[in-house]
Amino acid sequence: MSNPILNEDRFKADERVLESSPMTVNGTIQVTAFLGLLLVCAATFVWSRLTAGYTDLANGLMYGGTIVGFILALIITFTRNKYLVPIYAVCEGCALGGISAIFEAQFHGIVIQAVIATFAALFSMLVLYRLNVIRATDKFRSVIFISTLSILGVYLINLIGGLFFHMQVPFLNSSSPVGILISAVIVIIAALNLILDFDFIEKGEQMMLPKDYEWYGAFGLMVTLVWLYIEILKLLAKINRK
């Protein structure tokens, strides 16, 4: 059992038979950098529209990016269509641009703090992975997989409860010590998902998967980083509210 986005167990045997160049770690890094550039450009545009007073346009792009990005993530997960990955990056950029601007308006400086913390978590997990301090064993995969799905389940319950019953999961959005602890745990789980992303990319190179899988590996890494960034934003906001 492993990352639901990057799961090498779903590869068919014939997908590992190559007629062209295989995926590489460096190639995946380059694709990830390209997707990151698309995301930042889209986020900057939406942020600028929101701060300039074009709230209807900015909100439309933010909510539209969130919904379309979620749909595309599901499609890419099961089809591994590389042509949809750049569109997903743009959609996530639109969503993050609006979300970041809203948080920044409430807590000045929180966005740069969240960005720094996200990259710090990324490089920390990479170092721990490279040094074999944290290994993507079957047990580790199972724990992270179950933990991640549990968090998604709680968020879904919270969303449905808020929309239809005007009730929310206790402490999930609270700035109390318990609420902050819950957010900190979620941030840790999100960061540990990076280990599974690194493992998939490295094993993909070792198994000589087709080069198109560089896009799939970059997509999985971006999904984790976007989630991690949002969770760090929420954690910092809770701390600032105290």
PDB file of C-alpha atoms in Angstrom:
ATOM      1  CA  MET A   1       0.000   0.000   0.000  1.00  0.00           C
ATOM      2  CA  SER A   2       1.448   3.421  -0.923  1.00  0.00           C
ATOM      3  CA  ASN A   3       0.731   6.978  -2.011  1.00  0.00           C
ATOM      4  CA  PRO A   4      -2.701   7.020  -3.725  1.00  0.00           C
ATOM      5  CA  ILE A   5      -1.369   9.446  -6.328  1.00  0.00           C
ATOM      6  CA  LEU A   6       1.922   7.666  -7.038  1.00  0.00           C
ATOM      7  CA  ASN A   7       1.368   3.935  -6.756  1.00  0.00           C
ATOM      8  CA  GLU A   8       3.814   1.765  -8.668  1.00  0.00           C
ATOM      9  CA  ASP A   9       1.717  -1.320  -7.917  1.00  0.00           C
ATOM     10  CA  ARG A  10      -0.740  -0.128 -10.559  1.00  0.00           C
ATOM     11  CA  PHE A  11       1.833  -0.255 -13.357  1.00  0.00           C
ATOM     12  CA  LYS A  12       1.234  -2.947 -15.934  1.00  0.00           C
ATOM     13  CA  ALA A  13       4.106  -5.145 -17.000  1.00  0.00           C
ATOM     14  CA  ASP A  14       4.014  -3.878 -20.589  1.00  0.00           C
ATOM     15  CA  GLU A  15       4.444  -0.290 -19.348  1.00  0.00           C
ATOM     16  CA  ARG A  16       7.930  -1.215 -18.214  1.00  0.00           C
ATOM     17  CA  VAL A  17       9.027  -2.400 -21.658  1.00  0.00           C
ATOM     18  CA  LEU A  18      10.717   0.550 -23.299  1.00  0.00           C
ATOM     19  CA  GLU A  19      11.173   1.552 -26.899  1.00  0.00           C
ATOM     20  CA  SER A  20      12.540   5.000 -26.076  1.00  0.00           C
ATOM     21  CA  SER A  21      14.461   6.789 -23.328  1.00  0.00           C
ATOM     22  CA  PRO A  22      13.306   6.117 -19.738  1.00  0.00           C
ATOM     23  CA  MET A  23      12.244   8.558 -17.071  1.00  0.00           C
ATOM     24  CA  THR A  24      15.009  10.017 -14.915  1.00  0.00           C
ATOM     25  CA  VAL A  25      15.179  11.842 -11.602  1.00  0.00           C
ATOM     26  CA  ASN A  26      16.725  14.899 -13.290  1.00  0.00           C
ATOM     27  CA  GLY A  27      14.012  14.887 -15.943  1.00  0.00           C
ATOM     28  CA  THR A  28      11.335  14.784 -13.264  1.00  0.00           C
ATOM     29  CA  ILE A  29      12.982  17.701 -11.453  1.00  0.00           C
ATOM     30  CA  GLN A  30      12.940  19.730 -14.669  1.00  0.00           C
ATOM     31  CA  VAL A  31       9.253  18.994 -15.238  1.00  0.00           C
ATOM     32  CA  THR A  32       8.493  19.885 -11.619  1.00  0.00           C
ATOM     33  CA  ALA A  33      10.309  23.211 -12.029  1.00  0.00           C
ATOM     34  CA  PHE A  34       8.278  23.964 -15.176  1.00  0.00           C
ATOM     35  CA  LEU A  35       5.018  23.155 -13.405  1.00  0.00           C
ATOM     36  CA  GLY A  36       6.098  25.279 -10.459  1.00  0.00           C
ATOM     37  CA  LEU A  37       6.683  28.208 -12.795  1.00  0.00           C
ATOM     38  CA  LEU A  38       3.196  27.841 -14.261  1.00  0.00           C
ATOM     39  CA  LEU A  39       1.718  27.675 -10.774  1.00  0.00           C
ATOM     40  CA  VAL A  40       3.575  30.773  -9.563  1.00  0.00           C
ATOM     41  CA  CYS A  41       2.602  32.798 -12.657  1.00  0.00           C
ATOM     42  CA  ALA A  42      -1.086  31.890 -12.261  1.00  0.00           C
ATOM     43  CA  ALA A  43      -0.984  32.572  -8.517  1.00  0.00           C
ATOM     44  CA  THR A  44       0.681  35.958  -9.048  1.00  0.00           C
ATOM     45  CA  PHE A  45      -1.958  36.975 -11.589  1.00  0.00           C
ATOM     46  CA  VAL A  46      -4.890  36.081  -9.328  1.00  0.00           C
ATOM     47  CA  TRP A  47      -3.230  37.734  -6.320  1.00  0.00           C
ATOM     48  CA  SER A  48      -2.656  40.934  -8.332  1.00  0.00           C
ATOM     49  CA  ARG A  49      -6.276  40.996  -9.527  1.00  0.00           C
ATOM     50  CA  LEU A  50      -7.555  40.543  -5.978  1.00  0.00           C
ATOM     51  CA  THR A  51      -5.354  43.255  -4.477  1.00  0.00           C
ATOM     52  CA  ALA A  52      -6.223  45.582  -7.388  1.00  0.00           C
ATOM     53  CA  GLY A  53      -9.906  45.345  -6.526  1.00  0.00           C
ATOM     54  CA  TYR A  54     -11.081  42.923  -9.216  1.00  0.00           C
ATOM     55  CA  THR A  55     -12.627  40.676  -6.597  1.00  0.00           C
ATOM     56  CA  ASP A  56     -15.239  39.046  -8.852  1.00  0.00           C
ATOM     57  CA  LEU A  57     -12.611  37.989 -11.383  1.00  0.00           C
ATOM     58  CA  ALA A  58     -10.163  36.861  -8.700  1.00  0.00           C
ATOM     59  CA  ASN A  59     -12.790  34.902  -6.766  1.00  0.00           C
ATOM     60  CA  GLY A  60     -14.033  33.287  -9.960  1.00  0.00           C
ATOM     61  CA  LEU A  61     -10.522  32.156 -10.861  1.00  0.00           C
ATOM     62  CA  MET A  62      -9.852  30.989  -7.297  1.00  0.00           C
ATOM     63  CA  TYR A  63     -13.012  28.896  -6.945  1.00  0.00           C
ATOM     64  CA  GLY A  64     -12.889  27.757 -10.565  1.00  0.00           C
ATOM     65  CA  GLY A  65      -9.247  26.731 -10.178  1.00  0.00           C
ATOM     66  CA  THR A  66     -10.070  24.802  -7.014  1.00  0.00           C
ATOM     67  CA  ILE A  67     -12.931  22.848  -8.567  1.00  0.00           C
ATOM     68  CA  VAL A  68     -11.320  22.210 -11.962  1.00  0.00           C
ATOM     69  CA  GLY A  69      -7.987  21.374 -10.318  1.00  0.00           C
ATOM     70  CA  PHE A  70      -9.648  18.779  -8.092  1.00  0.00           C
ATOM     71  CA  ILE A  71     -11.410  17.173 -11.075  1.00  0.00           C
ATOM     72  CA  LEU A  72      -8.204  17.147 -13.117  1.00  0.00           C
ATOM     73  CA  ALA A  73      -6.283  15.592 -10.218  1.00  0.00           C
ATOM     74  CA  LEU A  74      -8.713  12.668 -10.165  1.00  0.00           C
ATOM     75  CA  ILE A  75      -8.517  12.233 -13.941  1.00  0.00           C
ATOM     76  CA  ILE A  76      -4.706  12.388 -13.993  1.00  0.00           C
ATOM     77  CA  THR A  77      -4.445   9.948 -11.090  1.00  0.00           C
ATOM     78  CA  PHE A  78      -6.320   7.231 -12.986  1.00  0.00           C
ATOM     79  CA  THR A  79      -5.363   8.031 -16.599  1.00  0.00           C
ATOM     80  CA  ARG A  80      -1.817   9.414 -16.169  1.00  0.00           C
ATOM     81  CA  ASN A  81      -2.508  11.874 -19.004  1.00  0.00           C
ATOM     82  CA  LYS A  82       0.561  14.111 -19.096  1.00  0.00           C
ATOM     83  CA  TYR A  83      -1.164  16.764 -21.224  1.00  0.00           C
ATOM     84  CA  LEU A  84      -3.516  17.600 -18.368  1.00  0.00           C
ATOM     85  CA  VAL A  85      -0.723  18.126 -15.844  1.00  0.00           C
ATOM     86  CA  PRO A  86       0.216  21.700 -16.949  1.00  0.00           C
ATOM     87  CA  ILE A  87      -3.473  22.673 -16.885  1.00  0.00           C
ATOM     88  CA  TYR A  88      -3.686  21.263 -13.365  1.00  0.00           C
ATOM     89  CA  ALA A  89      -0.678  23.388 -12.344  1.00  0.00           C
ATOM     90  CA  VAL A  90      -2.341  26.548 -13.672  1.00  0.00           C
ATOM     91  CA  CYS A  91      -5.598  25.719 -11.871  1.00  0.00           C
ATOM     92  CA  GLU A  92      -3.764  25.128  -8.600  1.00  0.00           C
ATOM     93  CA  GLY A  93      -1.936  28.420  -9.112  1.00  0.00           C
ATOM     94  CA  CYS A  94      -5.247  30.249  -9.490  1.00  0.00           C
ATOM     95  CA  ALA A  95      -6.544  28.616  -6.309  1.00  0.00           C
ATOM     96  CA  LEU A  96      -3.398  29.279  -4.276  1.00  0.00           C
ATOM     97  CA  GLY A  97      -3.120  32.867  -5.507  1.00  0.00           C
ATOM     98  CA  GLY A  98      -6.547  33.724  -4.118  1.00  0.00           C
ATOM     99  CA  ILE A  99      -6.114  31.725  -0.921  1.00  0.00           C
ATOM    100  CA  SER A 100      -2.693  33.242  -0.247  1.00  0.00           C
ATOM    101  CA  ALA A 101      -3.935  36.798  -0.811  1.00  0.00           C
ATOM    102  CA  ILE A 102      -6.794  36.249   1.642  1.00  0.00           C
ATOM    103  CA  PHE A 103      -4.457  34.915   4.349  1.00  0.00           C
ATOM    104  CA  GLU A 104      -1.931  37.690   3.708  1.00  0.00           C
ATOM    105  CA  ALA A 105      -4.627  40.340   4.133  1.00  0.00           C
ATOM    106  CA  GLN A 106      -5.379  38.932   7.583  1.00  0.00           C
ATOM    107  CA  PHE A 107      -1.824  38.187   8.714  1.00  0.00           C
ATOM    108  CA  HIS A 108       0.891  40.261   7.068  1.00  0.00           C
ATOM    109  CA  GLY A 109       3.953  38.193   6.182  1.00  0.00           C
ATOM    110  CA  ILE A 110       2.265  34.811   6.612  1.00  0.00           C
ATOM    111  CA  VAL A 111       2.648  33.791   2.959  1.00  0.00           C
ATOM    112  CA  ILE A 112       6.425  34.186   2.826  1.00  0.00           C
ATOM    113  CA  GLN A 113       6.636  32.291   6.117  1.00  0.00           C
ATOM    114  CA  ALA A 114       4.531  29.460   4.652  1.00  0.00           C
ATOM    115  CA  VAL A 115       6.618  29.359   1.462  1.00  0.00           C
ATOM    116  CA  ILE A 116       9.869  29.179   3.432  1.00  0.00           C
ATOM    117  CA  ALA A 117       8.445  26.482   5.724  1.00  0.00           C
ATOM    118  CA  THR A 118       7.228  24.451   2.725  1.00  0.00           C
ATOM    119  CA  PHE A 119      10.645  24.487   1.050  1.00  0.00           C
ATOM    120  CA  ALA A 120      12.309  23.756   4.384  1.00  0.00           C
ATOM    121  CA  ALA A 121      10.088  20.686   4.774  1.00  0.00           C
ATOM    122  CA  LEU A 122      10.816  19.640   1.176  1.00  0.00           C
ATOM    123  CA  PHE A 123      14.590  19.788   1.587  1.00  0.00           C
ATOM    124  CA  SER A 124      14.474  18.256   5.067  1.00  0.00           C
ATOM    125  CA  MET A 125      12.511  15.260   3.805  1.00  0.00           C
ATOM    126  CA  LEU A 126      14.857  14.945   0.826  1.00  0.00           C
ATOM    127  CA  VAL A 127      17.909  14.886   3.110  1.00  0.00           C
ATOM    128  CA  LEU A 128      16.294  12.352   5.444  1.00  0.00           C
ATOM    129  CA  TYR A 129      15.381  10.195   2.445  1.00  0.00           C
ATOM    130  CA  ARG A 130      18.840  10.385   0.898  1.00  0.00           C
ATOM    131  CA  LEU A 131      20.500   9.506   4.200  1.00  0.00           C
ATOM    132  CA  ASN A 132      18.073   6.568   4.660  1.00  0.00           C
ATOM    133  CA  VAL A 133      16.951   8.029   7.989  1.00  0.00           C
ATOM    134  CA  ILE A 134      13.375   7.584   6.771  1.00  0.00           C
ATOM    135  CA  ARG A 135      12.815   4.685   4.387  1.00  0.00           C
ATOM    136  CA  ALA A 136       9.715   4.008   2.313  1.00  0.00           C
ATOM    137  CA  THR A 137       9.116   0.531   3.736  1.00  0.00           C
ATOM    138  CA  ASP A 138       5.817  -1.287   3.310  1.00  0.00           C
ATOM    139  CA  LYS A 139       4.875  -0.483   6.910  1.00  0.00           C
ATOM    140  CA  PHE A 140       5.720   3.202   6.407  1.00  0.00           C
ATOM    141  CA  ARG A 141       3.642   3.274   3.233  1.00  0.00           C
ATOM    142  CA  SER A 142       0.676   1.711   4.993  1.00  0.00           C
ATOM    143  CA  VAL A 143       0.802   4.139   7.915  1.00  0.00           C
ATOM    144  CA  ILE A 144       1.079   7.231   5.698  1.00  0.00           C
ATOM    145  CA  PHE A 145      -1.574   5.960   3.284  1.00  0.00           C
ATOM    146  CA  ILE A 146      -4.088   5.269   6.067  1.00  0.00           C
ATOM    147  CA  SER A 147      -3.249   8.542   7.832  1.00  0.00           C
ATOM    148  CA  THR A 148      -3.684  10.558   4.637  1.00  0.00           C
ATOM    149  CA  LEU A 149      -7.006   8.950   3.778  1.00  0.00           C
ATOM    150  CA  SER A 150      -8.184   9.485   7.364  1.00  0.00           C
ATOM    151  CA  ILE A 151      -7.380  13.192   7.119  1.00  0.00           C
ATOM    152  CA  LEU A 152      -9.212  13.460   3.807  1.00  0.00           C
ATOM    153  CA  GLY A 153     -12.160  11.657   5.377  1.00  0.00           C
ATOM    154  CA  VAL A 154     -12.266  14.110   8.298  1.00  0.00           C
ATOM    155  CA  TYR A 155     -12.130  17.059   5.893  1.00  0.00           C
ATOM    156  CA  LEU A 156     -14.984  15.573   3.871  1.00  0.00           C
ATOM    157  CA  ILE A 157     -17.085  15.068   7.006  1.00  0.00           C
ATOM    158  CA  ASN A 158     -16.309  18.632   8.081  1.00  0.00           C
ATOM    159  CA  LEU A 159     -17.320  19.985   4.662  1.00  0.00           C
ATOM    160  CA  ILE A 160     -20.601  18.052   4.527  1.00  0.00           C
ATOM    161  CA  GLY A 161     -21.386  18.914   8.146  1.00  0.00           C
ATOM    162  CA  GLY A 162     -20.778  22.602   7.538  1.00  0.00           C
ATOM    163  CA  LEU A 163     -22.793  22.775   4.314  1.00  0.00           C
ATOM    164  CA  PHE A 164     -25.834  20.761   5.322  1.00  0.00           C
ATOM    165  CA  PHE A 165     -25.962  20.584   9.113  1.00  0.00           C
ATOM    166  CA  HIS A 166     -24.105  23.748  10.242  1.00  0.00           C
ATOM    167  CA  MET A 167     -21.793  21.562  12.296  1.00  0.00           C
ATOM    168  CA  GLN A 168     -18.023  21.105  12.124  1.00  0.00           C
ATOM    169  CA  VAL A 169     -15.515  18.586  13.410  1.00  0.00           C
ATOM    170  CA  PRO A 170     -14.440  19.752  16.908  1.00  0.00           C
ATOM    171  CA  PHE A 171     -11.074  21.561  17.132  1.00  0.00           C
ATOM    172  CA  LEU A 172     -10.313  21.152  13.394  1.00  0.00           C
ATOM    173  CA  ASN A 173     -10.521  24.894  12.752  1.00  0.00           C
ATOM    174  CA  SER A 174      -9.895  25.980  16.317  1.00  0.00           C
ATOM    175  CA  SER A 175      -6.952  28.153  17.405  1.00  0.00           C
ATOM    176  CA  SER A 176      -6.847  26.392  20.762  1.00  0.00           C
ATOM    177  CA  PRO A 177      -3.793  24.310  21.754  1.00  0.00           C
ATOM    178  CA  VAL A 178      -5.655  21.177  20.620  1.00  0.00           C
ATOM    179  CA  GLY A 179      -6.505  22.780  17.276  1.00  0.00           C
ATOM    180  CA  ILE A 180      -2.896  23.829  16.745  1.00  0.00           C
ATOM    181  CA  LEU A 181      -1.702  20.324  17.653  1.00  0.00           C
ATOM    182  CA  ILE A 182      -4.110  18.791  15.119  1.00  0.00           C
ATOM    183  CA  SER A 183      -2.820  21.120  12.393  1.00  0.00           C
ATOM    184  CA  ALA A 184       0.790  20.322  13.325  1.00  0.00           C
ATOM    185  CA  VAL A 185       0.106  16.581  13.007  1.00  0.00           C
ATOM    186  CA  ILE A 186      -1.530  17.109   9.611  1.00  0.00           C
ATOM    187  CA  VAL A 187       1.488  19.127   8.454  1.00  0.00           C
ATOM    188  CA  ILE A 188       3.790  16.286   9.516  1.00  0.00           C
ATOM    189  CA  ILE A 189       1.694  13.702   7.641  1.00  0.00           C
ATOM    190  CA  ALA A 190       1.691  15.897   4.534  1.00  0.00           C
ATOM    191  CA  ALA A 191       5.477  16.307   4.751  1.00  0.00           C
ATOM    192  CA  LEU A 192       6.015  12.552   5.157  1.00  0.00           C
ATOM    193  CA  ASN A 193       4.082  11.995   1.934  1.00  0.00           C
ATOM    194  CA  LEU A 194       7.081  13.582   0.219  1.00  0.00           C
ATOM    195  CA  ILE A 195       9.087  10.483   1.118  1.00  0.00           C
ATOM    196  CA  LEU A 196       6.670   8.385  -0.937  1.00  0.00           C
ATOM    197  CA  ASP A 197       6.959  10.849  -3.828  1.00  0.00           C
ATOM    198  CA  PHE A 198      10.765  10.650  -3.768  1.00  0.00           C
ATOM    199  CA  ASP A 199      10.613   6.864  -3.607  1.00  0.00           C
ATOM    200  CA  PHE A 200       8.287   6.642  -6.603  1.00  0.00           C
ATOM    201  CA  ILE A 201      10.480   8.921  -8.709  1.00  0.00           C
ATOM    202  CA  GLU A 202      13.657   7.022  -7.806  1.00  0.00           C
ATOM    203  CA  LYS A 203      12.064   3.614  -8.406  1.00  0.00           C
ATOM    204  CA  GLY A 204      10.587   4.843 -11.675  1.00  0.00           C
ATOM    205  CA  GLU A 205      14.094   5.562 -12.898  1.00  0.00           C
ATOM    206  CA  GLN A 206      15.347   2.191 -11.648  1.00  0.00           C
ATOM    207  CA  MET A 207      12.461   0.333 -13.340  1.00  0.00           C
ATOM    208  CA  MET A 208      13.109   2.325 -16.530  1.00  0.00           C
ATOM    209  CA  LEU A 209       9.530   3.491 -16.884  1.00  0.00           C
ATOM    210  CA  PRO A 210       8.714   5.490 -20.034  1.00  0.00           C
ATOM    211  CA  LYS A 211       9.785   9.137 -20.051  1.00  0.00           C
ATOM    212  CA  ASP A 212       6.161  10.301 -19.879  1.00  0.00           C
ATOM    213  CA  TYR A 213       6.162   9.156 -16.264  1.00  0.00           C
ATOM    214  CA  GLU A 214       8.336  12.156 -15.413  1.00  0.00           C
ATOM    215  CA  TRP A 215       5.140  14.189 -15.738  1.00  0.00           C
ATOM    216  CA  TYR A 216       3.264  11.788 -13.489  1.00  0.00           C
ATOM    217  CA  GLY A 217       6.012  11.877 -10.876  1.00  0.00           C
ATOM    218  CA  ALA A 218       6.113  15.686 -10.993  1.00  0.00           C
ATOM    219  CA  PHE A 219       2.328  15.782 -10.692  1.00  0.00           C
ATOM    220  CA  GLY A 220       2.360  13.653  -7.540  1.00  0.00           C
ATOM    221  CA  LEU A 221       5.083  15.806  -6.007  1.00  0.00           C
ATOM    222  CA  MET A 222       3.122  18.967  -6.787  1.00  0.00           C
ATOM    223  CA  VAL A 223      -0.073  17.579  -5.238  1.00  0.00           C
ATOM    224  CA  THR A 224       1.814  16.932  -1.998  1.00  0.00           C
ATOM    225  CA  LEU A 225       3.537  20.324  -1.984  1.00  0.00           C
ATOM    226  CA  VAL A 226       0.272  22.194  -2.590  1.00  0.00           C
ATOM    227  CA  TRP A 227      -1.383  20.307   0.270  1.00  0.00           C
ATOM    228  CA  LEU A 228       1.615  20.902   2.537  1.00  0.00           C
ATOM    229  CA  TYR A 229       1.661  24.633   1.761  1.00  0.00           C
ATOM    230  CA  ILE A 230      -2.050  25.041   2.534  1.00  0.00           C
ATOM    231  CA  GLU A 231      -1.737  23.129   5.799  1.00  0.00           C
ATOM    232  CA  ILE A 232       1.238  25.252   6.865  1.00  0.00           C
ATOM    233  CA  LEU A 233      -0.747  28.402   6.042  1.00  0.00           C
ATOM    234  CA  LYS A 234      -3.599  27.180   8.242  1.00  0.00           C
ATOM    235  CA  LEU A 235      -1.224  26.274  11.078  1.00  0.00           C
ATOM    236  CA  LEU A 236       0.472  29.675  10.986  1.00  0.00           C
ATOM    237  CA  ALA A 237      -2.915  31.404  10.920  1.00  0.00           C
ATOM    238  CA  LYS A 238      -4.004  29.511  14.032  1.00  0.00           C
ATOM    239  CA  ILE A 239      -0.811  30.458  15.828  1.00  0.00           C
ATOM    240  CA  ASN A 240      -1.230  34.129  14.861  1.00  0.00           C
ATOM    241  CA  ARG A 241      -4.801  34.171  16.145  1.00  0.00           C
ATOM    242  CA  LYS A 242      -3.722  33.230  19.662  1.00  0.00           C
TER     243      LYS A 242
END
